[in-house]
Amino acid sequence: MRDFWETHHWPDGEQRAHWHLTFDGQDDVHRFVRDHRPLLGDYPQLTPVPVEWLHATLQSIGPVTPEQALALAEAAHAALGGIAAFDIEVGPAQAIHNGLAAALYPEEGLSNLYWALRDVTEGVLGAGVLGSRPQRPWPHVSLAYSNCGWQDEDFRRTLVKDVRPKRARMTVAQVSLVDQQQDWRSLYSWTTIATIPLGTASDLGAGDSGGGR
């Protein structure tokens, strides 16, 4: 396994905007994560992600101005209003090239969010600002980052053989625009800029007669 932090080193003090799926109040997801902690405790080569900073990155943006952040939030409200909330499962966890991650299933709803938020971001900040478009996004949540280069065969065997907790379930009902910072070799934390609910267009359609100004 490779050292995650060696290839993810931000300039000191830099903050970068991201679109995140966060897991505040998601007790079942927290249970799933904590079920892996005994194993992680046996491998100091892995730095666990604290449950309060769990996140699935839907889009990495970069530094933005307050005016750009406001424009992103407003555009996302309009774009995500027609996307209804949906259910996902978290897990199983898998060892990847630089840490421990859990895939999110089914991928379709999260992929739809990814592309919608990418279009929103490029619409506000300019085409090409996010670089080349991936063929297929991989929705996942990191449970731990590798903090060195090491031989992880024993870890992988133990993970597959002995650590298979029940998948977690949750409803995706909102996304967050955050201003994220890096405590290198420790964690990512952030300040929430805006929380964007899903499905507001259908809510308005059900409760608004269309009158008014």
XYZ file of C-alpha atoms in Angstrom:
213
model
C 0.000 0.000 0.000
C 1.255 3.494 -0.853
C 1.486 6.588 1.344
C -1.699 8.593 0.814
C -0.281 11.798 2.261
C 2.791 11.932 0.031
C 0.585 12.482 -3.003
C -2.012 14.643 -1.208
C -0.038 17.505 0.298
C -1.776 20.877 0.161
C 0.030 24.188 0.677
C -0.118 25.242 4.319
C -3.318 27.092 5.138
C -4.969 26.491 1.779
C -8.709 25.900 1.756
C -10.466 24.178 -1.100
C -14.162 24.041 -1.839
C -15.713 20.603 -2.275
C -19.124 19.123 -2.821
C -19.545 16.475 -0.133
C -21.968 13.859 1.007
C -21.555 13.958 4.790
C -22.676 11.523 7.476
C -23.742 13.665 10.437
C -26.360 11.821 12.485
C -26.046 8.663 10.391
C -25.779 6.216 13.282
C -25.783 3.119 11.104
C -22.885 4.440 9.041
C -20.999 5.320 12.228
C -21.627 1.778 13.510
C -20.233 0.331 10.293
C -17.107 2.481 10.567
C -16.537 1.660 14.234
C -16.831 -2.059 13.477
C -13.518 -1.695 11.619
C -11.687 0.133 14.407
C -10.326 -2.971 16.227
C -8.625 -4.083 13.021
C -7.296 -0.583 12.298
C -5.894 -0.458 15.819
C -3.601 -3.353 14.900
C -2.125 -1.427 11.948
C -0.523 1.912 12.852
C 0.276 2.307 9.157
C -3.353 3.383 8.717
C -4.779 6.662 10.023
C -8.535 6.284 10.735
C -10.914 9.030 9.654
C -12.827 10.352 12.710
C -16.560 9.717 12.357
C -17.306 13.449 12.577
C -15.193 14.022 9.462
C -16.476 11.137 7.361
C -17.338 12.263 3.857
C -17.795 11.110 0.299
C -16.331 13.623 -2.125
C -18.774 14.263 -4.937
C -16.656 16.971 -6.541
C -13.347 18.619 -5.672
C -13.380 22.265 -6.757
C -10.466 24.226 -5.290
C -10.167 27.701 -3.745
C -13.190 29.938 -4.418
C -14.177 33.486 -3.518
C -17.236 34.192 -1.329
C -19.050 35.433 -4.432
C -18.275 32.233 -6.305
C -19.394 30.118 -3.353
C -22.733 31.946 -3.257
C -23.197 31.472 -6.995
C -22.376 27.750 -6.706
C -24.923 27.292 -3.918
C -27.645 29.128 -5.835
C -27.003 27.160 -9.011
C -27.015 23.871 -7.097
C -30.354 24.667 -5.453
C -31.867 25.003 -8.917
C -30.105 21.967 -10.390
C -30.760 19.524 -7.538
C -34.355 20.495 -6.934
C -35.516 17.940 -9.465
C -33.446 15.058 -8.063
C -35.380 13.103 -5.446
C -33.788 11.725 -2.275
C -32.650 8.117 -2.602
C -31.373 5.259 -0.450
C -27.861 3.816 -0.496
C -25.851 1.128 1.262
C -22.314 1.600 2.568
C -19.876 -1.299 2.316
C -18.218 -3.655 2.301
C -14.899 -1.979 3.051
C -11.968 -2.762 0.799
C -8.246 -2.120 0.907
C -7.244 0.156 -1.976
C -3.874 1.447 -3.138
C -3.639 4.095 -0.401
C -6.080 3.250 2.365
C -9.334 1.614 3.412
C -12.533 2.657 1.662
C -16.140 1.541 1.437
C -18.059 1.720 -1.808
C -21.534 3.251 -1.896
C -24.302 1.327 -3.654
C -26.165 1.581 -5.898
C -23.893 3.907 -7.833
C -26.519 5.388 -10.146
C -27.956 8.027 -7.811
C -24.553 9.223 -6.629
C -23.221 9.280 -10.182
C -26.197 11.437 -11.175
C -25.305 13.820 -8.345
C -21.672 13.839 -9.424
C -22.482 14.850 -12.991
C -25.101 17.395 -11.918
C -22.647 19.051 -9.521
C -19.889 18.982 -12.104
C -22.164 20.762 -14.587
C -23.143 23.291 -11.899
C -19.517 23.966 -11.011
C -18.365 24.388 -14.587
C -21.391 26.536 -15.322
C -20.379 28.951 -12.573
C -16.584 28.788 -12.722
C -16.046 28.032 -16.398
C -15.723 24.999 -18.630
C -12.578 23.014 -18.024
C -11.978 24.334 -14.510
C -12.280 20.787 -13.123
C -9.954 19.179 -15.625
C -10.666 16.123 -17.724
C -13.923 14.256 -17.219
C -13.602 10.761 -15.750
C -15.153 7.893 -17.647
C -16.849 6.686 -14.503
C -16.879 8.209 -11.016
C -16.404 5.825 -8.078
C -18.634 6.803 -5.124
C -16.904 5.825 -1.862
C -16.147 6.924 1.678
C -12.622 6.631 3.076
C -12.366 4.935 6.472
C -8.582 5.289 6.837
C -5.590 6.702 4.963
C -2.273 4.918 4.606
C 0.472 6.966 6.260
C 3.480 5.136 4.746
C 4.467 2.631 2.107
C 4.063 -0.919 3.442
C 3.294 -4.540 2.631
C -0.391 -4.983 3.418
C -1.055 -8.636 2.563
C -1.834 -9.616 6.169
C -4.193 -6.678 6.530
C -6.054 -7.561 3.347
C -6.402 -11.208 4.365
C -7.707 -10.337 7.812
C -10.129 -7.769 6.418
C -11.670 -10.241 3.991
C -11.677 -13.187 6.381
C -12.656 -11.699 9.736
C -14.141 -8.201 9.312
C -17.389 -8.224 7.401
C -19.952 -6.182 9.346
C -23.447 -5.673 8.025
C -23.644 -2.941 5.410
C -24.933 0.408 6.595
C -27.992 2.048 5.092
C -28.945 5.694 4.756
C -31.029 8.097 2.720
C -29.233 10.706 0.641
C -31.380 13.803 1.054
C -28.844 16.625 0.752
C -25.338 17.548 -0.295
C -22.960 20.066 1.240
C -20.730 22.713 -0.265
C -17.798 22.952 2.132
C -14.570 24.882 2.519
C -12.134 22.096 3.342
C -8.736 22.246 4.980
C -6.041 19.623 5.446
C -4.207 18.711 8.621
C -1.463 16.871 6.767
C -0.914 13.295 7.909
C -3.924 13.580 10.180
C -7.330 14.482 8.697
C -9.495 16.731 6.567
C -11.910 19.121 8.243
C -14.172 21.807 6.845
C -16.594 24.636 7.331
C -19.973 24.167 5.670
C -20.771 26.919 3.180
C -24.219 25.676 2.153
C -26.427 22.609 2.498
C -28.448 21.822 -0.620
C -31.557 19.634 -0.173
C -32.681 17.256 -2.891
C -36.164 17.161 -4.331
C -37.278 20.721 -3.579
C -38.843 21.080 -7.025
C -41.319 18.266 -6.336
C -41.991 19.642 -2.863
C -42.891 23.016 -4.304
C -45.033 21.418 -6.960
C -47.073 19.577 -4.320
C -47.621 22.523 -2.025
C -47.599 25.604 -4.232
C -50.674 26.491 -6.235
C -48.587 28.690 -8.499
C -50.118 31.950 -7.346
C -48.297 34.915 -5.934
C -46.507 37.789 -7.491
